[in-house]
Coordinates of C-alpha atoms in Angstrom, one line a residue:
Chain P
M278 CA 104.2 180.2 134.5
K279 CA 105.0 183.2 132.3
V280 CA 107.0 182.7 129.1
L281 CA 108.8 185.6 127.4
V282 CA 109.7 185.1 123.8
T283 CA 112.2 187.4 122.0
V284 CA 111.0 188.2 118.5
K285 CA 113.2 189.9 115.9
E286 CA 112.2 191.3 112.6
V287 CA 115.0 190.5 110.2
A288 CA 115.8 191.7 106.8
E289 CA 116.4 189.2 103.9
L290 CA 118.3 190.2 100.8
A291 CA 116.9 189.8 97.4
D292 CA 118.9 187.6 94.9
D293 CA 120.2 190.8 93.3
F294 CA 121.2 193.7 95.5
E295 CA 123.7 196.5 95.8
V296 CA 125.8 197.4 98.8
E297 CA 126.1 201.1 99.5
G298 CA 128.7 201.9 102.1
T299 CA 128.0 199.6 105.0
E300 CA 124.4 198.9 104.2
V301 CA 122.0 197.5 101.6
D302 CA 119.4 199.9 100.4
D303 CA 115.9 199.2 101.7
R304 CA 114.6 198.4 98.2
Y305 CA 116.5 195.1 98.2
L306 CA 115.4 194.1 101.6
E307 CA 112.4 192.1 102.6
Y308 CA 111.4 192.1 106.3
D309 CA 110.1 189.0 108.0
L310 CA 109.8 187.3 111.4
N311 CA 113.2 185.7 112.2
E312 CA 113.0 182.0 111.3
W313 CA 114.4 180.8 114.6
D314 CA 112.1 183.0 116.6
D315 CA 109.1 181.6 114.7
Y316 CA 109.9 178.2 116.3
A317 CA 110.4 179.9 119.7
V318 CA 107.0 181.5 119.5
E319 CA 105.4 178.2 118.5
E320 CA 107.1 176.5 121.5
G321 CA 105.7 179.2 123.8
V322 CA 102.2 178.9 122.4
Q323 CA 102.3 175.1 122.7
L324 CA 103.3 175.4 126.4
N325 CA 100.3 177.7 126.8
E326 CA 98.0 175.3 125.1
A327 CA 99.3 172.4 127.2
G328 CA 98.4 174.3 130.3
V329 CA 102.1 174.7 131.4
A330 CA 102.3 178.4 130.7
D331 CA 99.6 180.9 131.6
E332 CA 100.8 183.8 129.5
V333 CA 103.1 184.2 126.5
V334 CA 104.6 187.7 126.1
T335 CA 106.9 188.7 123.2
V336 CA 109.5 191.3 123.3
T337 CA 111.0 193.0 120.2
I338 CA 113.8 195.6 119.8
G339 CA 112.7 197.3 116.7
P340 CA 111.1 200.4 115.0
E341 CA 107.4 200.9 114.4
R342 CA 107.7 199.0 111.1
A343 CA 108.3 195.8 113.2
E344 CA 104.7 195.9 114.5
E345 CA 103.6 194.0 111.4
T346 CA 106.0 191.1 112.3
I347 CA 104.9 191.4 116.0
R348 CA 101.3 191.0 114.9
M349 CA 102.2 187.8 113.2
A350 CA 103.5 186.4 116.5
L351 CA 100.3 187.6 118.2
A352 CA 98.2 186.0 115.5
K353 CA 99.9 182.7 116.2
G354 CA 98.8 182.8 119.8
A355 CA 101.1 185.1 121.8
D356 CA 99.0 187.0 124.4
R357 CA 100.7 190.5 124.2
S358 CA 103.8 192.2 123.1
I359 CA 106.4 194.7 124.1
R360 CA 108.3 196.7 121.5
V361 CA 111.4 198.6 122.6
W362 CA 112.7 201.4 120.4
D363 CA 114.5 204.7 120.9
E364 CA 115.5 207.3 118.4
S365 CA 119.2 206.8 119.5
F366 CA 119.1 203.3 117.8
E367 CA 118.7 204.9 114.4
D368 CA 122.3 205.9 114.2
V369 CA 123.6 202.5 115.2
D370 CA 124.0 200.0 112.3
L371 CA 125.0 197.1 114.5
L372 CA 123.6 196.6 118.0
D373 CA 126.1 194.5 120.0
T374 CA 125.1 191.7 122.3
E375 CA 125.7 193.8 125.4
T376 CA 123.2 196.4 124.3
K377 CA 120.5 193.9 123.5
V378 CA 121.2 192.2 126.8
Q379 CA 120.8 195.4 128.8
I380 CA 117.4 196.1 127.2
L381 CA 116.1 192.6 127.5
S382 CA 117.4 192.4 131.1
A383 CA 115.3 195.5 131.9
V384 CA 112.2 193.9 130.3
V385 CA 112.8 190.7 132.3
A386 CA 113.0 192.8 135.5
E387 CA 109.6 194.2 134.7
E388 CA 107.9 191.1 133.5
E389 CA 109.5 188.5 135.8
P390 CA 109.0 185.5 133.4
D391 CA 109.8 181.9 134.5
L392 CA 111.1 181.0 131.1
V393 CA 112.6 183.0 128.3
L394 CA 112.7 181.5 124.8
T395 CA 114.8 183.0 122.0
G396 CA 115.8 181.8 118.6
V397 CA 119.3 180.3 118.3
Q398 CA 120.3 183.2 116.0
A399 CA 118.9 185.9 113.8
G400 CA 119.0 185.4 110.0
D401 CA 120.5 188.8 109.4
D402 CA 123.5 189.5 111.7
A403 CA 123.7 185.8 112.9
F404 CA 125.4 186.5 116.2
G405 CA 123.8 183.6 118.1
A406 CA 124.7 185.2 121.4
T407 CA 121.8 187.1 122.9
G408 CA 120.0 184.3 124.7
V409 CA 123.0 182.9 126.6
A410 CA 124.4 186.3 127.4
L411 CA 121.0 187.4 128.7
A412 CA 120.7 184.2 130.9
D413 CA 124.0 185.0 132.5
D414 CA 123.1 188.6 133.0
I415 CA 119.8 187.9 134.8
D416 CA 121.2 184.8 136.6
F417 CA 118.9 182.4 134.9
E418 CA 120.1 178.9 133.9
W419 CA 120.2 178.3 130.1
A420 CA 120.6 175.9 127.3
A421 CA 121.6 176.7 123.7
V422 CA 120.4 175.1 120.5
V423 CA 117.5 173.2 121.9
N424 CA 115.6 171.0 119.6
D425 CA 113.4 169.1 122.1
L426 CA 111.8 170.4 125.2
D427 CA 109.9 168.5 127.9
M428 CA 108.9 170.8 130.7
D429 CA 108.5 169.5 134.2
A430 CA 107.2 172.7 135.8
D431 CA 106.3 171.1 139.1
A432 CA 109.9 169.9 139.6
G433 CA 111.2 173.2 138.2
V434 CA 113.2 171.4 135.5
A435 CA 113.3 171.6 131.7
H436 CA 114.5 168.4 130.1
V437 CA 116.0 169.4 126.8
H438 CA 117.9 168.0 123.9
R439 CA 120.6 170.1 122.5
E440 CA 121.4 169.5 118.8
L441 CA 125.1 169.0 118.5
E442 CA 127.1 168.5 115.4
G443 CA 127.2 165.2 113.4
G444 CA 123.7 163.9 114.3
V445 CA 124.3 163.7 118.0
E446 CA 121.9 165.2 120.6
E447 CA 122.9 166.1 124.2
L448 CA 120.3 165.4 126.9
T449 CA 120.4 168.0 129.6
D450 CA 118.4 168.9 132.6
V451 CA 118.1 172.6 133.2
E452 CA 116.8 174.2 136.4
L453 CA 114.2 176.9 136.1
P454 CA 114.0 179.8 135.7
A455 CA 115.9 179.4 132.4
V456 CA 116.6 180.9 129.0
L457 CA 116.4 178.3 126.1
T458 CA 117.6 179.2 122.6
I459 CA 115.4 177.3 120.2
Q460 CA 116.6 175.5 117.1
T461 CA 114.5 175.2 113.9
G462 CA 112.8 171.8 113.6
I463 CA 111.8 171.6 117.3
N464 CA 108.1 171.9 116.3
E465 CA 106.0 172.8 113.3
P466 CA 105.3 176.6 113.4
R467 CA 101.6 177.2 112.6
Y468 CA 100.3 179.5 110.0
A469 CA 98.3 182.4 111.5
S470 CA 94.6 181.6 111.1
L471 CA 92.3 184.3 109.9
R472 CA 90.7 184.2 113.3
G473 CA 94.1 184.6 114.9
I474 CA 94.9 187.6 112.6
R475 CA 91.7 189.2 113.6
Q476 CA 92.3 188.6 117.3
A477 CA 95.8 189.9 117.0
Q478 CA 94.5 193.4 116.0
S479 CA 93.1 193.9 119.5
K480 CA 96.1 192.5 121.4
E481 CA 98.4 194.9 123.1
I482 CA 101.8 196.0 121.6
A483 CA 103.3 198.2 124.4
P484 CA 105.9 200.6 123.0
K485 CA 108.8 201.3 125.4
T486 CA 111.7 203.7 125.2
L487 CA 115.0 203.4 127.0
T488 CA 113.8 205.8 129.6
D489 CA 110.7 203.7 130.2
L490 CA 113.0 200.8 131.1
G491 CA 115.2 203.0 133.3
L492 CA 118.1 203.0 130.9
D493 CA 119.8 206.0 129.4
A494 CA 121.2 206.6 125.9
D495 CA 124.6 205.2 127.0
A496 CA 123.1 201.7 126.8
V497 CA 123.2 202.0 123.1
Q498 CA 126.9 202.7 122.9
S499 CA 127.9 199.6 120.8
D500 CA 131.4 198.3 121.0
L501 CA 131.1 197.1 117.4
T502 CA 131.2 199.3 114.4
L503 CA 130.5 198.1 110.9
T504 CA 133.4 199.4 108.8
N505 CA 132.8 197.6 105.5
M506 CA 130.3 195.5 103.7
Y507 CA 130.8 193.8 100.3
E508 CA 129.7 190.9 98.3
P509 CA 132.2 188.0 98.7
E510 CA 134.2 187.3 95.6
S511 CA 132.9 184.3 93.8
E512 CA 135.5 181.5 93.8
S513 CA 133.5 179.6 91.4
D514 CA 135.3 177.6 88.7
A515 CA 132.2 175.5 88.0
E516 CA 131.5 174.6 84.4
I517 CA 128.0 176.1 83.8
F518 CA 125.9 174.4 81.2
E519 CA 124.1 176.8 79.0
G520 CA 121.0 176.4 77.0
S521 CA 117.4 175.3 77.3
A522 CA 116.2 173.0 80.0
D523 CA 116.5 169.9 77.8
E524 CA 119.9 170.9 76.6
T525 CA 121.3 171.5 80.0
A526 CA 119.7 168.3 81.3
G527 CA 121.3 166.4 78.4
K528 CA 124.7 167.7 79.3
L529 CA 124.2 166.9 82.9
A530 CA 123.1 163.4 82.1
E531 CA 126.3 162.9 80.1
V532 CA 128.3 163.9 83.2
L533 CA 126.4 161.4 85.3
R534 CA 127.0 158.7 82.8
E535 CA 130.7 159.6 82.5
K536 CA 131.1 159.4 86.3
G537 CA 129.4 156.0 86.2
V538 CA 126.8 156.8 88.8
A539 CA 123.7 156.6 86.5
E540 CA 123.0 154.7 83.2
Chain F
M52 CA 148.8 191.6 128.4
S53 CA 148.5 190.7 124.7
D54 CA 148.2 187.0 125.3
V55 CA 145.6 184.8 123.8
L56 CA 143.6 182.2 125.8
A57 CA 142.0 179.7 123.4
I58 CA 139.5 177.2 124.6
T59 CA 139.6 173.7 123.1
E60 CA 136.7 171.3 122.6
H61 CA 136.1 167.6 123.1
R62 CA 133.2 165.2 123.1
R63 CA 132.8 161.6 124.3
G64 CA 136.5 161.2 124.9
E65 CA 137.8 162.8 121.7
L66 CA 139.1 166.2 120.9
R67 CA 137.2 167.8 118.1
D68 CA 138.7 169.4 115.0
E69 CA 137.8 172.9 116.4
S70 CA 140.5 172.4 119.0
F71 CA 143.2 172.3 116.4
E72 CA 141.7 175.1 114.3
V73 CA 141.5 177.4 117.3
I74 CA 145.2 176.8 117.9
S75 CA 145.9 178.2 114.4
A76 CA 143.6 181.1 114.9
G77 CA 145.0 181.8 118.3
R78 CA 148.6 181.7 117.1
E79 CA 147.8 184.2 114.3
L80 CA 146.3 186.6 116.8
A81 CA 149.1 186.1 119.3
D82 CA 151.6 186.9 116.6
D83 CA 149.7 190.0 115.6
A84 CA 149.5 191.2 119.2
G85 CA 153.0 190.0 120.2
G86 CA 151.8 187.7 123.0
D87 CA 151.7 184.0 124.1
L88 CA 149.2 181.4 123.1
H89 CA 147.6 179.7 126.1
L90 CA 145.2 176.8 125.6
A91 CA 142.7 175.6 128.1
V92 CA 141.3 172.0 128.1
I93 CA 138.5 171.6 130.5
S94 CA 137.0 168.3 131.7
G95 CA 137.6 164.8 130.3
D96 CA 141.0 163.1 130.2
V97 CA 142.9 166.4 130.3
D98 CA 146.4 164.9 130.4
S99 CA 146.0 162.8 127.3
F100 CA 144.2 165.7 125.6
A101 CA 147.1 168.0 126.5
D102 CA 149.5 165.5 124.8
S103 CA 147.5 165.7 121.6
L104 CA 147.1 169.5 121.8
N105 CA 150.8 170.1 122.1
R106 CA 151.3 171.4 118.6
E107 CA 153.6 173.9 117.2
G108 CA 152.9 177.5 118.3
V109 CA 151.3 176.6 121.6
D110 CA 153.1 178.2 124.6
T111 CA 151.1 176.8 127.6
I112 CA 148.3 174.3 128.0
H113 CA 146.2 174.7 131.1
T114 CA 144.4 171.5 132.1
V115 CA 141.3 171.8 134.2
E116 CA 140.1 168.5 135.7
N117 CA 136.4 168.3 136.2
G118 CA 134.0 165.6 135.2
E119 CA 134.0 163.8 131.8
E120 CA 131.9 165.9 129.6
F121 CA 131.2 169.5 128.7
N122 CA 129.1 171.4 131.2
H123 CA 128.6 175.1 130.4
D124 CA 128.4 176.1 134.0
V125 CA 131.8 174.6 134.7
Y126 CA 133.3 176.0 131.5
V127 CA 132.2 179.5 132.3
Q128 CA 133.6 179.3 135.8
A129 CA 136.9 177.8 134.7
I130 CA 137.4 180.3 131.9
E131 CA 136.6 183.2 134.3
A132 CA 139.2 181.9 136.8
L133 CA 141.8 181.4 134.1
Y134 CA 141.1 184.9 132.7
N135 CA 141.5 186.5 136.1
D136 CA 144.8 184.6 136.4
L137 CA 146.2 185.2 133.0
A138 CA 144.6 188.6 132.0
P139 CA 144.8 187.8 128.3
A140 CA 143.8 190.3 125.6
F141 CA 141.8 187.7 123.7
V142 CA 139.6 184.8 124.7
L143 CA 139.1 182.7 121.7
M144 CA 136.4 180.1 121.5
P145 CA 135.1 177.8 118.8
N146 CA 131.8 178.9 117.2
S147 CA 130.4 175.4 117.7
V148 CA 127.1 174.3 119.3
N149 CA 128.9 174.1 122.6
G150 CA 130.7 177.4 121.9
L151 CA 127.4 179.0 121.5
D152 CA 126.4 177.5 124.9
Y153 CA 129.1 179.2 126.9
A154 CA 130.9 182.0 125.0
P155 CA 128.2 184.6 125.3
A156 CA 128.0 184.0 129.0
V157 CA 131.8 184.3 129.3
A158 CA 131.8 187.6 127.5
N159 CA 128.9 188.9 129.6
R160 CA 130.5 187.9 132.9
L161 CA 133.9 189.3 132.0
D162 CA 132.4 192.4 130.4
L163 CA 134.2 191.8 127.1
P164 CA 133.0 192.9 123.7
L165 CA 131.9 189.8 121.8
V166 CA 132.4 189.0 118.1
T167 CA 130.9 185.7 117.1
D168 CA 131.4 183.5 114.0
A169 CA 134.5 185.3 112.9
I170 CA 136.0 184.1 109.6
G171 CA 139.0 186.3 109.8
F172 CA 140.6 189.0 112.0
E173 CA 143.4 191.5 112.2
Y174 CA 144.9 193.2 115.2
D175 CA 147.2 196.2 115.0
G176 CA 146.2 197.8 118.3
T177 CA 142.6 197.7 117.1
L178 CA 140.7 194.5 116.5
T179 CA 139.0 194.2 113.1
A180 CA 137.0 191.0 112.5
T181 CA 135.5 189.7 109.3
R182 CA 132.0 188.2 109.5
E183 CA 129.2 187.2 107.2
M184 CA 125.6 188.5 107.3
Y185 CA 122.3 187.8 105.6
G186 CA 123.0 184.1 105.2
S187 CA 126.5 184.5 103.7
K188 CA 125.3 186.9 101.0
V189 CA 127.6 189.7 102.3
E190 CA 130.8 189.9 104.2
T191 CA 131.4 192.6 106.7
T192 CA 134.3 194.0 108.6
V193 CA 133.6 195.0 112.2
E194 CA 135.9 197.2 114.3
V195 CA 135.8 196.3 117.9
E196 CA 136.4 198.9 120.7
G197 CA 138.3 197.8 123.7
D198 CA 141.5 196.3 125.0
Q199 CA 140.3 192.8 125.8
F200 CA 138.0 190.8 123.6
A201 CA 135.9 187.6 123.3
I202 CA 135.8 186.0 119.8
T203 CA 134.3 182.9 118.5
T204 CA 135.8 181.5 115.3
R205 CA 133.9 179.6 112.6
G206 CA 134.9 176.0 112.0
A207 CA 137.1 175.1 109.0
E208 CA 138.2 178.7 108.4
W209 CA 141.6 178.2 109.9
P210 CA 143.9 175.2 109.2
T211 CA 144.4 172.5 111.7
A212 CA 147.6 173.1 113.7
E213 CA 150.3 170.5 112.9
G214 CA 153.7 169.7 114.2
V215 CA 154.9 168.7 117.7
G216 CA 155.2 171.6 120.1
D217 CA 157.0 172.1 123.3
A218 CA 154.3 173.7 125.3
E219 CA 154.4 173.8 129.1
V220 CA 151.5 171.8 130.6
S221 CA 150.1 173.3 133.7
A222 CA 147.3 171.9 135.9
F223 CA 145.0 174.7 136.8
D224 CA 143.4 174.2 140.2
F225 CA 140.1 175.9 140.9
D226 CA 137.2 175.1 143.0
V227 CA 133.9 174.8 141.2
D228 CA 131.0 176.6 142.9
E229 CA 128.7 173.6 142.8
A230 CA 125.7 175.8 143.7
A231 CA 126.1 177.7 140.4
V232 CA 126.0 174.4 138.4
R233 CA 122.3 174.2 137.6
S234 CA 122.4 172.1 134.5
T235 CA 123.3 168.4 134.2
V236 CA 124.1 166.5 131.1
T237 CA 122.3 163.2 131.4
G238 CA 123.4 161.5 128.2
F239 CA 123.7 161.5 124.4
E240 CA 121.5 160.2 121.7
E241 CA 122.4 159.4 118.1
V242 CA 119.8 160.5 115.7
G243 CA 119.4 159.9 112.1
S244 CA 119.7 156.1 111.9
G245 CA 117.0 154.7 109.8
D246 CA 116.2 152.9 106.6
V247 CA 119.1 154.4 104.6
D248 CA 122.6 155.3 105.5
I249 CA 123.3 158.3 103.2
S250 CA 126.9 158.5 104.3
E251 CA 127.5 155.3 102.3
A252 CA 125.9 156.4 99.1
E253 CA 127.8 156.8 95.8
F254 CA 125.3 159.1 94.1
I255 CA 123.2 161.5 96.1
V256 CA 120.4 163.7 94.8
S257 CA 119.9 166.3 97.5
I258 CA 117.1 168.9 97.7
G259 CA 116.7 172.2 99.5
R260 CA 114.3 175.1 100.0
G261 CA 114.1 175.5 96.2
I262 CA 111.6 172.7 95.9
E263 CA 109.2 175.0 97.6
E264 CA 106.4 172.5 98.6
E265 CA 106.1 168.9 99.8
D266 CA 103.9 168.2 96.8
N267 CA 106.9 168.7 94.6
L268 CA 108.8 165.8 96.2
P269 CA 107.5 163.2 93.6
L270 CA 109.2 165.2 90.9
I271 CA 112.6 164.5 92.7
E272 CA 111.6 160.9 93.6
D273 CA 111.1 160.1 89.9
L274 CA 114.6 161.3 89.2
V275 CA 116.0 159.3 92.1
E276 CA 114.2 156.2 90.9
A277 CA 115.3 156.6 87.3
T278 CA 119.0 157.1 88.2
G279 CA 119.3 154.8 91.2
A280 CA 120.4 157.7 93.4
T281 CA 120.0 158.1 97.1
L282 CA 117.8 161.0 98.2
A283 CA 119.1 163.5 100.8
S284 CA 118.4 167.1 101.7
S285 CA 119.4 170.2 103.4
R286 CA 118.1 171.2 106.8
P287 CA 114.8 173.1 105.9
I288 CA 113.4 170.0 104.2
V289 CA 113.8 168.0 107.4
D290 CA 112.6 170.8 109.6
N291 CA 109.4 170.8 107.6
G292 CA 109.0 167.1 108.2
W293 CA 109.1 166.3 104.4
L294 CA 112.0 163.9 104.9
P295 CA 113.2 162.1 108.0
K296 CA 116.3 163.3 109.9
N297 CA 118.5 160.5 108.6
R298 CA 118.4 162.2 105.2
Q299 CA 119.8 165.5 106.4
V300 CA 123.3 166.5 105.1
G301 CA 125.3 169.1 107.0
Q302 CA 126.9 170.2 110.3
S303 CA 124.1 168.8 112.4
G304 CA 123.2 166.0 110.1
A305 CA 125.3 163.4 108.2
Q306 CA 128.7 163.9 106.5
V307 CA 128.6 162.4 103.1
T308 CA 131.4 161.6 100.6
P309 CA 129.7 160.4 97.5
Q310 CA 131.2 160.2 94.0
V311 CA 128.5 162.7 92.8
Y312 CA 126.4 165.1 94.8
L313 CA 123.7 166.7 92.9
A314 CA 122.4 169.7 94.8
I315 CA 118.9 170.8 93.6
G316 CA 117.5 174.1 94.9
I317 CA 120.2 174.2 97.6
S318 CA 121.8 177.6 98.2
G319 CA 124.8 176.2 99.9
A320 CA 124.8 177.7 103.4
V321 CA 128.0 177.0 105.3
Q322 CA 126.3 174.5 107.6
H323 CA 125.2 172.5 104.7
V324 CA 128.5 172.6 102.8
A325 CA 130.2 171.3 106.0
G326 CA 128.5 168.0 105.4
M327 CA 129.0 167.5 101.7
K328 CA 132.2 169.2 100.6
G329 CA 134.0 165.8 100.6
A330 CA 132.0 164.8 97.5
D331 CA 134.2 164.0 94.5
T332 CA 132.0 165.9 92.1
I333 CA 129.5 168.5 93.0
I334 CA 126.7 169.6 90.6
A335 CA 124.3 172.3 91.4
I336 CA 120.9 173.3 89.9
N337 CA 119.8 176.7 91.2
T338 CA 118.0 179.8 89.8
D339 CA 120.3 182.2 91.7
P340 CA 123.7 182.5 89.8
N341 CA 125.2 184.0 93.0
A342 CA 124.2 181.1 95.3
P343 CA 127.2 180.0 97.3
I344 CA 126.8 176.4 96.2
F345 CA 128.2 177.4 92.8
D346 CA 131.5 178.4 94.5
I347 CA 132.1 174.8 95.4
A348 CA 130.4 173.1 92.4
D349 CA 132.2 171.5 89.5
Y350 CA 129.2 171.7 87.2
G351 CA 126.2 173.9 87.4
I352 CA 122.9 174.7 85.8
V353 CA 121.5 178.2 86.5
G354 CA 117.9 177.4 85.9
D355 CA 114.5 176.4 87.1
L356 CA 114.6 173.0 88.7
F357 CA 111.0 172.4 87.8
E358 CA 112.0 172.6 84.1
V359 CA 115.4 170.9 84.4
V360 CA 114.6 168.0 86.6
P361 CA 111.8 166.4 84.5
E362 CA 114.1 166.7 81.5
L363 CA 116.9 165.0 83.4
T364 CA 114.6 162.2 84.5
E365 CA 113.5 161.7 80.9
Q366 CA 117.2 161.1 80.0
F367 CA 117.3 158.0 82.2
S368 CA 113.8 156.6 81.6

């Protein structure tokens, strides 16, 4: 069984940053492997180690810079990677779901995986839509927000738990081939070992353009345009205790005593 | 052509709050666009659900009988059929866990531009939606091209619809393509029961990413012991396996309503806040003065928890 894992490099904002127009300047951004995708990679690698999967391939839509993040996934045990980028992406500040789905569908057509794992969402734009939209597009079955996976490859069924709100999990059987969107906490993502990092250097990251995937530049025509970005106004009316650690702790202790919750 | 079709949500025989919020959001959009608000209730006891959903501002409620519980394959087919029948300008769905499980497929199948997790929108011939990015650190406005749209709305951003309405209730007949139903819900499981029920606690000390390492837990446990508090946490602590699931506060964890909620090293992501905003008094300790937790806190310390917490413990020893 072949597993395809979508891996995104996301930007995280520093505590202090400035918005310029509809973007945040690069100097306030730190790039990292999307947290949810880290769990998806781990799930793929564990399927491989359990003998359920034969190959784990990652796919990333991202510029050359993203290779550092892709290497991280390779160091954790993915076998090889595909990175899709096209100059025409550089003018788009928000790729919509449809665009991502077109690209990923083309990759699925080439790779023919039995299982696609994606993170539930990306930490930056937080759309939470790519996996399920992709599944519908390639006519795979799917499950969103999966926090437990028991794969019965012989029967062609994935037994999953979906993490619902309020401490309830839904138990669902999903026919393969399928796309599962992976929730944090499903496993414990490993740290890349030194050996893994060394091995990752020799693993393949295949760059692909839209043309390579049989798509034209129209695929990048996003229906969504960012028109404004701003820091939300603080609605805080909290009383902030000022002073040294022992002074602030003293004031806080007073509040706790006043409220009668601690003596 | 400028109508709104809003999809409601239920679980285990009960309508969820999202159903009444999506009515308010749908009415707002329908007023902007000069159209009607249609609701769909799919599966479960649809007739009794329709009675409850008949709130002010709803024009028509379409009931789709099919099985007891949510199944995304059925939902996608039912919404597709309703859409083809009604040709609404907007399909509105809750940005809930189940919403995330069908809304993107609906948008893909109907070839609609999709905006998820909207916290606001305006329509004056052009749709502009407000969304957050980078873990709620910025808000953005997004202009959406098209004439028909799919939108998912964040929970608790719109008020719950009140008042008794006079909506027409209409049974929507459609045949499910059973061959296209390839997932089966086999049951539910409650998680999070365990040694302690944090939902009953009067004083909660709750920790988040800010504690950095599992080795720092004893620092917090000392405070908990000295004050007689109950220990809880935000999601990352449970994901890391540092505390069991029954200690998790938030959308997917427990809802708590203590007298005092002391949030230590918790930034205050919307999913966490959903579980603890019912606390009488909220106190936050965080190094980042812009952390969203301060927006809902009554008292705060902008400082290093590793300095403040030992001092606080000292006060009660």
